[in-house]
Amino acid sequence: MVRRSGRRPGNQDTKQSILESARTVFAEAGFDKASVRAIAAAAGVDAALIHHYFGTKEKLFLAAMNSPINPAELIPRAMAGPREQAGERLVATVLSVWDSPAGAAAVALLRSAMSNEWTARLMREFVVTQVLRRAIKELDIDEKEAPTRAALVATQIAGLAMVRYVLKVEPVASAPAERLVAAIGPTVQRYLMDDLPGVFDA
Amino acid sequence: MVRRSGRRPGNQDTKQSILESARTVFAEAGFDKASVRAIAAAAGVDAALIHHYFGTKEKLFLAAMNSPINPAELIPRAMAGPREQAGERLVATVLSVWDSPAGAAAVALLRSAMSNEWTARLMREFVVTQVLRRAIKELDIDEKEAPTRAALVATQIAGLAMVRYVLKVEPVASAPAERLVAAIGPTVQRYLMDDLPGVFDA
């Protein structure tokens, strides 16, 4: 089937209006509580049209975020393999995305999230529901500890992205990926799976 | 001595013009290569006036960055104590600054550094020359390894700041400082002082 909707300005306007409403609703309600119906109402279209254009709520979210990657495909692939190297694989996967041409879009998103409270909310929803929740699920981590472990992983991954791609602090800015994996992989592994004394105790 | 320069608009204009020139020159040349003479020339004033208003090049830099803290005082204090807890102390110090009222200025600076290449350069100079270089010096770390270790510490600290204060990912956003110190201190300790196989080998 040849899809020509991209060439038809009327449909493009509707799509853009849906994406804008999606960003607003996802930012306000969060990914879990946002409904396609609410987004449709905000955009003044029928929910069926959203499903027609974008598929699932998840795919709509990725489109609204201009995500260059689909974590639903990437994360399970990255997490498959020995548990004790999951941290290294996660860092390697992140670097492979960010070092690729698609990385520029991710840097733009990160910059925007820093200067704009509303983009920050979308970014947080993206990181938590699309990336970390999947990684945690693949690794079968204790449910009570999972949110803390995921947020700790986020601190290391977000900081790596910031120092390598935005602040460009050397030698991290131009280090080969494998050296960063060797340095930072064990940190992520520890946050994901090791005992963390003093972190969970009441 | 009562200093009244703050009430005299003429002087304020000159100071502002010096600070603007300082930001430009520090961003373009880097902290080490920037000279007070070059900043004076850019501002159209005498170098002696800059020394009169701001003292050293370092103090001028802190003023240009609107830094709420003076790393020259803070870092040596944070690094004093047992070497094996230096990572925890560094994280605790950072959190105590960012969690304090002064932290709002630091968040503003971080946001700005993300959206502006020029502020990013100033931020990098600040982090590298004022914070990390001092920490490394206090800890007497191998000179060849120091830049890498310092940049790795920066990834973890920058990411912690981003997740806790900007993206506000829970439970890190509202966790008590001591839990974050327990979780993240060992990471910083490892980056500062542990063997890091695969990171330095050729």
mmCIF file of C-alpha atoms in Angstrom:
data_model
loop_
_atom_site.group_PDB
_atom_site.id
_atom_site.type_symbol
_atom_site.label_atom_id
_atom_site.label_comp_id
_atom_site.label_asym_id
_atom_site.label_seq_id
_atom_site.Cartn_x
_atom_site.Cartn_y
_atom_site.Cartn_z
ATOM 1 C CA MET A 1 0.000 0.000 0.000
ATOM 2 C CA VAL A 2 1.394 3.376 -0.978
ATOM 3 C CA ARG A 3 0.808 5.885 1.811
ATOM 4 C CA ARG A 4 0.462 9.361 0.505
ATOM 5 C CA SER A 5 -0.961 11.106 3.506
ATOM 6 C CA GLY A 6 2.400 12.852 4.048
ATOM 7 C CA ARG A 7 1.831 14.800 0.849
ATOM 8 C CA ARG A 8 -1.632 15.983 1.709
ATOM 9 C CA PRO A 9 -1.516 19.211 3.696
ATOM 10 C CA GLY A 10 -4.995 18.770 5.155
ATOM 11 C CA ASN A 11 -4.079 15.473 6.777
ATOM 12 C CA GLN A 12 -0.744 16.892 7.889
ATOM 13 C CA ASP A 13 -2.550 19.687 9.702
ATOM 14 C CA THR A 14 -4.782 17.182 11.459
ATOM 15 C CA LYS A 15 -1.780 15.049 12.389
ATOM 16 C CA GLN A 16 0.089 18.053 13.740
ATOM 17 C CA SER A 17 -2.928 19.086 15.747
ATOM 18 C CA ILE A 18 -3.193 15.561 17.196
ATOM 19 C CA LEU A 19 0.521 15.555 18.067
ATOM 20 C CA GLU A 20 0.228 18.912 19.801
ATOM 21 C CA SER A 21 -2.757 17.775 21.822
ATOM 22 C CA ALA A 22 -0.906 14.559 22.638
ATOM 23 C CA ARG A 23 2.073 16.497 24.007
ATOM 24 C CA THR A 24 -0.191 18.606 26.176
ATOM 25 C CA VAL A 25 -2.195 15.685 27.542
ATOM 26 C CA PHE A 26 0.836 13.432 28.096
ATOM 27 C CA ALA A 27 2.640 16.255 29.906
ATOM 28 C CA GLU A 28 -0.365 17.095 32.065
ATOM 29 C CA ALA A 29 -1.700 13.647 32.886
ATOM 30 C CA GLY A 30 1.401 11.480 32.460
ATOM 31 C CA PHE A 31 1.651 8.580 30.035
ATOM 32 C CA ASP A 32 -0.316 6.083 32.109
ATOM 33 C CA LYS A 33 -3.305 8.301 32.802
ATOM 34 C CA ALA A 34 -3.469 9.986 29.406
ATOM 35 C CA SER A 35 -6.179 8.447 27.232
ATOM 36 C CA VAL A 36 -6.399 8.505 23.463
ATOM 37 C CA ARG A 37 -9.983 9.662 23.952
ATOM 38 C CA ALA A 38 -8.840 12.742 25.913
ATOM 39 C CA ILE A 39 -6.232 13.516 23.265
ATOM 40 C CA ALA A 40 -8.855 13.158 20.535
ATOM 41 C CA ALA A 41 -11.189 15.507 22.405
ATOM 42 C CA ALA A 42 -8.403 18.078 22.821
ATOM 43 C CA ALA A 43 -7.594 17.884 19.111
ATOM 44 C CA GLY A 44 -11.262 17.937 18.094
ATOM 45 C CA VAL A 45 -11.059 14.651 16.197
ATOM 46 C CA ASP A 46 -12.410 11.151 16.615
ATOM 47 C CA ALA A 47 -10.317 8.679 18.627
ATOM 48 C CA ALA A 48 -10.562 6.238 15.712
ATOM 49 C CA LEU A 49 -8.679 8.708 13.534
ATOM 50 C CA ILE A 50 -5.800 8.763 16.022
ATOM 51 C CA HIS A 51 -5.628 4.985 15.977
ATOM 52 C CA HIS A 52 -5.739 5.103 12.192
ATOM 53 C CA TYR A 53 -2.852 7.552 11.966
ATOM 54 C CA PHE A 54 -0.648 6.451 14.830
ATOM 55 C CA GLY A 55 -1.706 2.991 16.025
ATOM 56 C CA THR A 56 -1.352 2.492 19.777
ATOM 57 C CA LYS A 57 -1.130 5.111 22.538
ATOM 58 C CA GLU A 58 2.509 4.137 22.868
ATOM 59 C CA LYS A 59 3.243 4.801 19.215
ATOM 60 C CA LEU A 60 1.421 8.116 19.454
ATOM 61 C CA PHE A 61 3.653 9.011 22.401
ATOM 62 C CA LEU A 62 6.814 8.143 20.436
ATOM 63 C CA ALA A 63 5.554 10.262 17.533
ATOM 64 C CA ALA A 64 4.720 13.150 19.871
ATOM 65 C CA MET A 65 8.257 12.958 21.309
ATOM 66 C CA ASN A 66 9.843 12.805 17.840
ATOM 67 C CA SER A 67 11.639 9.779 19.205
ATOM 68 C CA PRO A 68 14.311 8.546 16.786
ATOM 69 C CA ILE A 69 14.089 5.082 18.352
ATOM 70 C CA ASN A 70 11.454 2.654 19.499
ATOM 71 C CA PRO A 71 12.355 1.499 23.010
ATOM 72 C CA ALA A 72 9.856 -1.359 22.703
ATOM 73 C CA GLU A 73 12.206 -2.938 20.176
ATOM 74 C CA LEU A 74 15.527 -1.678 21.434
ATOM 75 C CA ILE A 75 15.362 -2.385 25.158
ATOM 76 C CA PRO A 76 14.417 -6.090 25.079
ATOM 77 C CA ARG A 77 17.239 -6.643 22.585
ATOM 78 C CA ALA A 78 19.695 -4.771 24.797
ATOM 79 C CA MET A 79 18.611 -6.615 27.924
ATOM 80 C CA ALA A 80 18.798 -10.102 26.395
ATOM 81 C CA GLY A 81 21.961 -11.890 27.548
ATOM 82 C CA PRO A 82 23.776 -12.585 30.820
ATOM 83 C CA ARG A 83 22.268 -10.657 33.722
ATOM 84 C CA GLU A 84 25.660 -9.731 35.113
ATOM 85 C CA GLN A 85 26.453 -7.709 31.970
ATOM 86 C CA ALA A 86 23.089 -5.972 31.654
ATOM 87 C CA GLY A 87 24.575 -2.663 32.825
ATOM 88 C CA GLU A 88 27.275 -2.740 30.177
ATOM 89 C CA ARG A 89 24.787 -3.663 27.482
ATOM 90 C CA LEU A 90 22.471 -0.833 28.495
ATOM 91 C CA VAL A 91 25.290 1.731 28.326
ATOM 92 C CA ALA A 92 26.488 0.304 24.994
ATOM 93 C CA THR A 93 22.955 0.504 23.588
ATOM 94 C CA VAL A 94 22.458 4.071 24.725
ATOM 95 C CA LEU A 95 25.805 5.121 23.228
ATOM 96 C CA SER A 96 25.059 3.363 19.946
ATOM 97 C CA VAL A 97 21.825 5.368 19.613
ATOM 98 C CA TRP A 98 23.290 8.692 20.697
ATOM 99 C CA ASP A 99 26.462 8.289 18.633
ATOM 100 C CA SER A 100 24.367 7.526 15.519
ATOM 101 C CA PRO A 101 22.805 10.181 13.263
ATOM 102 C CA ALA A 102 19.572 9.722 15.242
ATOM 103 C CA GLY A 103 21.433 11.041 18.280
ATOM 104 C CA ALA A 104 21.076 14.658 17.170
ATOM 105 C CA ALA A 105 17.321 14.483 17.742
ATOM 106 C CA ALA A 106 17.914 13.022 21.192
ATOM 107 C CA VAL A 107 20.317 15.837 22.084
ATOM 108 C CA ALA A 108 17.761 18.396 20.906
ATOM 109 C CA LEU A 109 15.137 16.743 23.087
ATOM 110 C CA LEU A 110 17.453 16.735 26.090
ATOM 111 C CA ARG A 111 18.292 20.408 25.639
ATOM 112 C CA SER A 112 14.639 21.269 25.331
ATOM 113 C CA ALA A 113 13.761 19.247 28.435
ATOM 114 C CA MET A 114 16.240 21.319 30.403
ATOM 115 C CA SER A 115 14.859 24.701 29.470
ATOM 116 C CA ASN A 116 11.180 23.894 29.485
ATOM 117 C CA GLU A 117 9.200 22.439 32.377
ATOM 118 C CA TRP A 118 6.652 20.968 30.015
ATOM 119 C CA THR A 119 9.184 19.176 27.828
ATOM 120 C CA ALA A 120 10.879 18.001 31.030
ATOM 121 C CA ARG A 121 7.632 16.285 32.022
ATOM 122 C CA LEU A 122 7.348 14.584 28.642
ATOM 123 C CA MET A 123 10.984 13.531 28.835
ATOM 124 C CA ARG A 124 10.473 12.095 32.311
ATOM 125 C CA GLU A 125 7.417 10.168 31.132
ATOM 126 C CA PHE A 126 9.402 8.884 28.181
ATOM 127 C CA VAL A 127 12.405 7.798 30.234
ATOM 128 C CA VAL A 128 10.332 6.221 32.993
ATOM 129 C CA THR A 129 7.550 4.496 31.047
ATOM 130 C CA GLN A 130 9.279 3.662 27.774
ATOM 131 C CA VAL A 131 12.885 3.008 28.719
ATOM 132 C CA LEU A 132 13.364 2.198 32.386
ATOM 133 C CA ARG A 133 10.119 0.326 32.976
ATOM 134 C CA ARG A 134 10.974 -1.976 30.075
ATOM 135 C CA ALA A 135 14.530 -2.551 31.205
ATOM 136 C CA ILE A 136 13.347 -3.370 34.724
ATOM 137 C CA LYS A 137 10.719 -5.749 33.365
ATOM 138 C CA GLU A 138 13.213 -7.585 31.177
ATOM 139 C CA LEU A 139 15.519 -8.063 34.135
ATOM 140 C CA ASP A 140 12.845 -9.291 36.523
ATOM 141 C CA ILE A 141 13.792 -6.892 39.310
ATOM 142 C CA ASP A 142 12.009 -6.652 42.675
ATOM 143 C CA GLU A 143 8.963 -4.446 42.125
ATOM 144 C CA LYS A 144 9.399 -2.490 45.325
ATOM 145 C CA GLU A 145 12.994 -1.602 44.501
ATOM 146 C CA ALA A 146 12.472 -1.060 40.785
ATOM 147 C CA PRO A 147 11.514 2.650 40.782
ATOM 148 C CA THR A 148 14.570 3.613 42.835
ATOM 149 C CA ARG A 149 16.902 1.452 40.776
ATOM 150 C CA ALA A 150 15.459 2.838 37.553
ATOM 151 C CA ALA A 151 15.824 6.446 38.704
ATOM 152 C CA LEU A 152 19.431 5.800 39.770
ATOM 153 C CA VAL A 153 20.162 4.371 36.320
ATOM 154 C CA ALA A 154 18.581 7.516 34.889
ATOM 155 C CA THR A 155 21.007 9.717 36.844
ATOM 156 C CA GLN A 156 24.001 7.978 35.310
ATOM 157 C CA ILE A 157 22.646 7.753 31.766
ATOM 158 C CA ALA A 158 21.332 11.323 31.679
ATOM 159 C CA GLY A 159 24.636 12.615 33.044
ATOM 160 C CA LEU A 160 26.624 10.638 30.491
ATOM 161 C CA ALA A 161 24.529 12.132 27.693
ATOM 162 C CA MET A 162 24.908 15.607 29.121
ATOM 163 C CA VAL A 163 28.687 15.473 29.598
ATOM 164 C CA ARG A 164 29.427 13.697 26.300
ATOM 165 C CA TYR A 165 27.005 15.464 23.956
ATOM 166 C CA VAL A 166 25.987 18.778 25.499
ATOM 167 C CA LEU A 167 28.716 20.045 27.822
ATOM 168 C CA LYS A 168 31.335 18.098 25.817
ATOM 169 C CA VAL A 169 33.762 17.631 28.675
ATOM 170 C CA GLU A 170 36.917 15.851 27.490
ATOM 171 C CA PRO A 171 38.017 13.098 27.445
ATOM 172 C CA VAL A 172 34.465 11.722 27.796
ATOM 173 C CA ALA A 173 33.234 13.791 24.832
ATOM 174 C CA SER A 174 35.433 11.949 22.341
ATOM 175 C CA ALA A 175 36.221 8.679 24.140
ATOM 176 C CA PRO A 176 35.547 5.461 22.207
ATOM 177 C CA ALA A 177 32.248 3.937 23.298
ATOM 178 C CA GLU A 178 33.903 0.773 24.654
ATOM 179 C CA ARG A 179 35.918 2.737 27.201
ATOM 180 C CA LEU A 180 32.801 4.432 28.469
ATOM 181 C CA VAL A 181 31.064 1.062 28.641
ATOM 182 C CA ALA A 182 33.980 -0.271 30.714
ATOM 183 C CA ALA A 183 33.829 2.751 33.025
ATOM 184 C CA ILE A 184 30.095 3.275 33.377
ATOM 185 C CA GLY A 185 28.630 -0.189 32.724
ATOM 186 C CA PRO A 186 29.485 -1.427 36.251
ATOM 187 C CA THR A 187 27.749 1.601 37.768
ATOM 188 C CA VAL A 188 24.532 0.843 35.907
ATOM 189 C CA GLN A 189 24.873 -2.854 36.755
ATOM 190 C CA ARG A 190 25.162 -1.985 40.447
ATOM 191 C CA TYR A 191 22.115 0.301 40.322
ATOM 192 C CA LEU A 192 20.101 -2.366 38.521
ATOM 193 C CA MET A 193 20.985 -5.449 40.523
ATOM 194 C CA ASP A 194 23.487 -5.219 43.351
ATOM 195 C CA ASP A 195 22.689 -4.831 47.007
ATOM 196 C CA LEU A 196 22.456 -1.138 47.826
ATOM 197 C CA PRO A 197 22.884 -0.817 51.596
ATOM 198 C CA GLY A 198 21.321 2.282 53.111
ATOM 199 C CA VAL A 199 19.208 2.956 50.038
ATOM 200 C CA PHE A 200 16.066 0.923 50.680
ATOM 201 C CA ASP A 201 16.115 0.372 54.474
ATOM 202 C CA ALA A 202 13.524 2.368 56.353
ATOM 203 C CA MET B 1 34.996 50.449 54.903
ATOM 204 C CA VAL B 2 31.504 51.052 53.618
ATOM 205 C CA ARG B 3 31.232 49.983 49.987
ATOM 206 C CA ARG B 4 28.682 51.987 48.173
ATOM 207 C CA SER B 5 29.515 51.135 44.585
ATOM 208 C CA GLY B 6 26.333 49.048 44.381
ATOM 209 C CA ARG B 7 24.298 52.224 44.648
ATOM 210 C CA ARG B 8 26.088 54.104 41.938
ATOM 211 C CA PRO B 9 24.632 53.344 38.524
ATOM 212 C CA GLY B 10 27.767 54.400 36.658
ATOM 213 C CA ASN B 11 29.871 51.830 38.434
ATOM 214 C CA GLN B 12 27.168 49.212 38.039
ATOM 215 C CA ASP B 13 27.213 49.744 34.294
ATOM 216 C CA THR B 14 30.972 49.349 34.219
ATOM 217 C CA LYS B 15 30.766 46.190 36.330
ATOM 218 C CA GLN B 16 28.068 44.728 34.110
ATOM 219 C CA SER B 17 30.116 45.511 31.046
ATOM 220 C CA ILE B 18 33.150 43.816 32.617
ATOM 221 C CA LEU B 19 31.081 40.748 33.527
ATOM 222 C CA GLU B 20 29.700 40.503 29.996
ATOM 223 C CA SER B 21 33.161 40.752 28.482
ATOM 224 C CA ALA B 22 34.387 38.184 30.992
ATOM 225 C CA ARG B 23 31.701 35.708 29.942
ATOM 226 C CA THR B 24 32.601 36.154 26.294
ATOM 227 C CA VAL B 25 36.342 35.807 26.801
ATOM 228 C CA PHE B 26 36.050 32.871 29.244
ATOM 229 C CA ALA B 27 33.711 31.074 26.843
ATOM 230 C CA GLU B 28 35.919 31.706 23.834
ATOM 231 C CA ALA B 29 39.370 31.183 25.298
ATOM 232 C CA GLY B 30 38.622 28.903 28.270
ATOM 233 C CA PHE B 31 39.449 29.778 31.859
ATOM 234 C CA ASP B 32 43.163 28.995 31.668
ATOM 235 C CA LYS B 33 43.907 31.015 28.541
ATOM 236 C CA ALA B 34 41.615 33.943 29.289
ATOM 237 C CA SER B 35 43.566 36.910 30.633
ATOM 238 C CA VAL B 36 42.262 39.769 32.733
ATOM 239 C CA ARG B 37 44.012 42.039 30.259
ATOM 240 C CA ALA B 38 41.994 40.633 27.336
ATOM 241 C CA ILE B 39 38.770 40.994 29.337
ATOM 242 C CA ALA B 40 39.691 44.579 30.200
ATOM 243 C CA ALA B 41 40.374 45.345 26.534
ATOM 244 C CA ALA B 42 37.029 43.839 25.511
ATOM 245 C CA ALA B 43 35.232 45.914 28.143
ATOM 246 C CA GLY B 44 37.191 49.058 27.309
ATOM 247 C CA VAL B 45 38.504 49.483 30.862
ATOM 248 C CA ASP B 46 41.833 49.249 32.595
ATOM 249 C CA ALA B 47 42.860 45.838 33.964
ATOM 250 C CA ALA B 48 43.535 47.498 37.328
ATOM 251 C CA LEU B 49 39.855 48.399 37.565
ATOM 252 C CA ILE B 50 38.879 44.753 37.156
ATOM 253 C CA HIS B 51 41.253 43.768 39.933
ATOM 254 C CA HIS B 52 39.824 46.562 42.034
ATOM 255 C CA TYR B 53 36.231 45.420 41.525
ATOM 256 C CA PHE B 54 36.617 41.662 41.473
ATOM 257 C CA GLY B 55 40.017 40.651 42.823
ATOM 258 C CA THR B 56 41.534 37.618 41.105
ATOM 259 C CA LYS B 57 40.713 36.125 37.700
ATOM 260 C CA GLU B 58 39.111 33.269 39.589
ATOM 261 C CA LYS B 59 36.828 35.557 41.543
ATOM 262 C CA LEU B 60 35.925 37.385 38.359
ATOM 263 C CA PHE B 61 34.994 34.018 36.845
ATOM 264 C CA LEU B 62 32.764 33.133 39.808
ATOM 265 C CA ALA B 63 31.086 36.539 39.549
ATOM 266 C CA ALA B 64 30.614 36.109 35.786
ATOM 267 C CA MET B 65 28.984 32.709 36.423
ATOM 268 C CA ASN B 66 26.748 34.108 39.181
ATOM 269 C CA SER B 67 28.077 31.197 41.218
ATOM 270 C CA PRO B 68 26.229 30.859 44.517
ATOM 271 C CA ILE B 69 29.248 29.035 45.993
ATOM 272 C CA ASN B 70 32.996 29.376 46.030
ATOM 273 C CA PRO B 71 34.491 25.997 45.114
ATOM 274 C CA ALA B 72 37.877 27.174 46.382
ATOM 275 C CA GLU B 73 36.451 27.050 49.903
ATOM 276 C CA LEU B 74 33.927 24.255 49.517
ATOM 277 C CA ILE B 75 35.918 21.544 47.742
ATOM 278 C CA PRO B 76 38.942 21.324 50.046
ATOM 279 C CA ARG B 77 36.539 21.106 53.002
ATOM 280 C CA ALA B 78 34.544 18.360 51.299
ATOM 281 C CA MET B 79 37.652 16.409 50.351
ATOM 282 C CA ALA B 80 39.265 16.546 53.816
ATOM 283 C CA GLY B 81 38.851 13.203 55.593
ATOM 284 C CA PRO B 82 39.369 9.511 54.851
ATOM 285 C CA ARG B 83 40.180 8.913 51.177
ATOM 286 C CA GLU B 84 37.877 5.912 50.989
ATOM 287 C CA GLN B 85 34.848 8.094 51.714
ATOM 288 C CA ALA B 86 35.749 10.950 49.396
ATOM 289 C CA GLY B 87 33.048 9.935 46.911
ATOM 290 C CA GLU B 88 30.349 9.999 49.555
ATOM 291 C CA ARG B 89 31.545 13.352 50.861
ATOM 292 C CA LEU B 90 31.563 14.840 47.375
ATOM 293 C CA VAL B 91 27.976 13.707 46.726
ATOM 294 C CA ALA B 92 26.884 14.951 50.167
ATOM 295 C CA THR B 93 28.510 18.332 49.517
ATOM 296 C CA VAL B 94 26.893 18.710 46.118
ATOM 297 C CA LEU B 95 23.475 17.803 47.528
ATOM 298 C CA SER B 96 23.877 20.212 50.439
ATOM 299 C CA VAL B 97 24.533 23.057 47.993
ATOM 300 C CA TRP B 98 21.785 22.124 45.524
ATOM 301 C CA ASP B 99 19.230 21.395 48.233
ATOM 302 C CA SER B 100 19.912 24.811 49.822
ATOM 303 C CA PRO B 101 18.340 28.086 48.681
ATOM 304 C CA ALA B 102 21.489 28.708 46.614
ATOM 305 C CA GLY B 103 20.543 25.635 44.585
ATOM 306 C CA ALA B 104 17.971 27.537 42.552
ATOM 307 C CA ALA B 105 20.735 29.571 40.920
ATOM 308 C CA ALA B 106 22.616 26.377 40.132
ATOM 309 C CA VAL B 107 19.537 24.846 38.511
ATOM 310 C CA ALA B 108 19.060 27.995 36.432
ATOM 311 C CA LEU B 109 22.667 27.774 35.306
ATOM 312 C CA LEU B 110 22.311 24.107 34.411
ATOM 313 C CA ARG B 111 19.179 24.760 32.386
ATOM 314 C CA SER B 112 20.851 27.606 30.567
ATOM 315 C CA ALA B 113 23.930 25.493 29.828
ATOM 316 C CA MET B 114 21.706 22.936 28.142
ATOM 317 C CA SER B 115 20.023 25.337 25.768
ATOM 318 C CA ASN B 116 22.935 27.569 24.935
ATOM 319 C CA GLU B 117 26.276 26.449 23.491
ATOM 320 C CA TRP B 118 27.998 29.471 24.958
ATOM 321 C CA THR B 119 26.722 28.933 28.498
ATOM 322 C CA ALA B 120 27.612 25.250 28.080
ATOM 323 C CA ARG B 121 31.228 26.260 27.493
ATOM 324 C CA LEU B 122 31.256 28.461 30.597
ATOM 325 C CA MET B 123 29.662 25.660 32.612
ATOM 326 C CA ARG B 124 32.238 23.172 31.381
ATOM 327 C CA GLU B 125 35.058 25.552 32.287
ATOM 328 C CA PHE B 126 33.509 26.052 35.705
ATOM 329 C CA VAL B 127 33.041 22.352 36.393
ATOM 330 C CA VAL B 128 36.475 21.374 35.105
ATOM 331 C CA THR B 129 38.675 24.180 36.425
ATOM 332 C CA GLN B 130 36.870 25.164 39.603
ATOM 333 C CA VAL B 131 35.312 21.946 40.877
ATOM 334 C CA LEU B 132 36.926 18.830 39.454
ATOM 335 C CA ARG B 133 40.488 20.112 39.218
ATOM 336 C CA ARG B 134 40.350 21.054 42.894
ATOM 337 C CA ALA B 135 38.848 17.750 43.971
ATOM 338 C CA ILE B 136 41.486 15.829 42.019
ATOM 339 C CA LYS B 137 44.260 17.948 43.521
ATOM 340 C CA GLU B 138 43.021 17.425 47.069
ATOM 341 C CA LEU B 139 42.955 13.672 46.526
ATOM 342 C CA ASP B 140 46.399 13.456 44.977
ATOM 343 C CA ILE B 141 45.264 11.430 41.976
ATOM 344 C CA ASP B 142 47.559 10.289 39.135
ATOM 345 C CA GLU B 143 47.847 13.219 36.740
ATOM 346 C CA LYS B 144 47.482 11.140 33.610
ATOM 347 C CA GLU B 145 44.252 9.566 34.834
ATOM 348 C CA ALA B 146 42.817 12.673 36.454
ATOM 349 C CA PRO B 147 40.995 14.198 33.451
ATOM 350 C CA THR B 148 39.159 10.947 32.714
ATOM 351 C CA ARG B 149 38.296 10.351 36.365
ATOM 352 C CA ALA B 150 37.090 13.923 36.747
ATOM 353 C CA ALA B 151 34.903 13.722 33.628
ATOM 354 C CA LEU B 152 33.400 10.428 34.831
ATOM 355 C CA VAL B 153 32.561 12.059 38.162
ATOM 356 C CA ALA B 154 30.964 14.870 36.184
ATOM 357 C CA THR B 155 28.680 12.400 34.373
ATOM 358 C CA GLN B 156 27.318 11.090 37.658
ATOM 359 C CA ILE B 157 26.990 14.449 39.398
ATOM 360 C CA ALA B 158 25.454 16.235 36.411
ATOM 361 C CA GLY B 159 22.986 13.392 35.949
ATOM 362 C CA LEU B 160 22.041 13.414 39.613
ATOM 363 C CA ALA B 161 21.343 17.151 39.414
ATOM 364 C CA MET B 162 19.335 16.720 36.251
ATOM 365 C CA VAL B 163 17.170 13.846 37.498
ATOM 366 C CA ARG B 164 16.619 15.287 40.989
ATOM 367 C CA TYR B 165 16.141 18.968 40.207
ATOM 368 C CA VAL B 166 15.180 19.346 36.547
ATOM 369 C CA LEU B 167 13.458 16.178 35.306
ATOM 370 C CA LYS B 168 12.299 15.419 38.878
ATOM 371 C CA VAL B 169 12.115 11.667 38.434
ATOM 372 C CA GLU B 170 10.810 9.987 41.598
ATOM 373 C CA PRO B 171 11.892 8.637 43.993
ATOM 374 C CA VAL B 172 15.234 10.408 43.407
ATOM 375 C CA ALA B 173 13.534 13.823 43.244
ATOM 376 C CA SER B 174 12.383 13.697 46.862
ATOM 377 C CA ALA B 175 14.722 11.115 48.406
ATOM 378 C CA PRO B 176 16.547 12.162 51.612
ATOM 379 C CA ALA B 177 20.105 13.210 50.791
ATOM 380 C CA GLU B 178 21.630 10.384 52.858
ATOM 381 C CA ARG B 179 20.002 7.704 50.706
ATOM 382 C CA LEU B 180 21.382 9.287 47.571
ATOM 383 C CA VAL B 181 24.790 9.502 49.214
ATOM 384 C CA ALA B 182 24.569 5.776 50.019
ATOM 385 C CA ALA B 183 23.541 4.964 46.456
ATOM 386 C CA ILE B 184 25.749 7.312 44.453
ATOM 387 C CA GLY B 185 28.738 7.910 46.743
ATOM 388 C CA PRO B 186 30.341 4.547 45.867
ATOM 389 C CA THR B 187 30.047 5.351 42.143
ATOM 390 C CA VAL B 188 31.914 8.620 42.573
ATOM 391 C CA GLN B 189 34.461 6.895 44.828
ATOM 392 C CA ARG B 190 35.109 4.290 42.130
ATOM 393 C CA TYR B 191 35.513 6.938 39.429
ATOM 394 C CA LEU B 192 37.886 8.921 41.628
ATOM 395 C CA MET B 193 40.117 6.180 42.956
ATOM 396 C CA ASP B 194 39.406 2.560 42.071
ATOM 397 C CA ASP B 195 41.063 0.561 39.318
ATOM 398 C CA LEU B 196 39.077 1.025 36.122
ATOM 399 C CA PRO B 197 40.011 -1.852 33.812
ATOM 400 C CA GLY B 198 39.536 -1.156 30.118
ATOM 401 C CA VAL B 199 39.309 2.576 30.662
ATOM 402 C CA PHE B 200 42.937 3.695 30.535
ATOM 403 C CA ASP B 201 44.685 0.806 28.702
ATOM 404 C CA ALA B 202 45.749 1.614 25.156
#
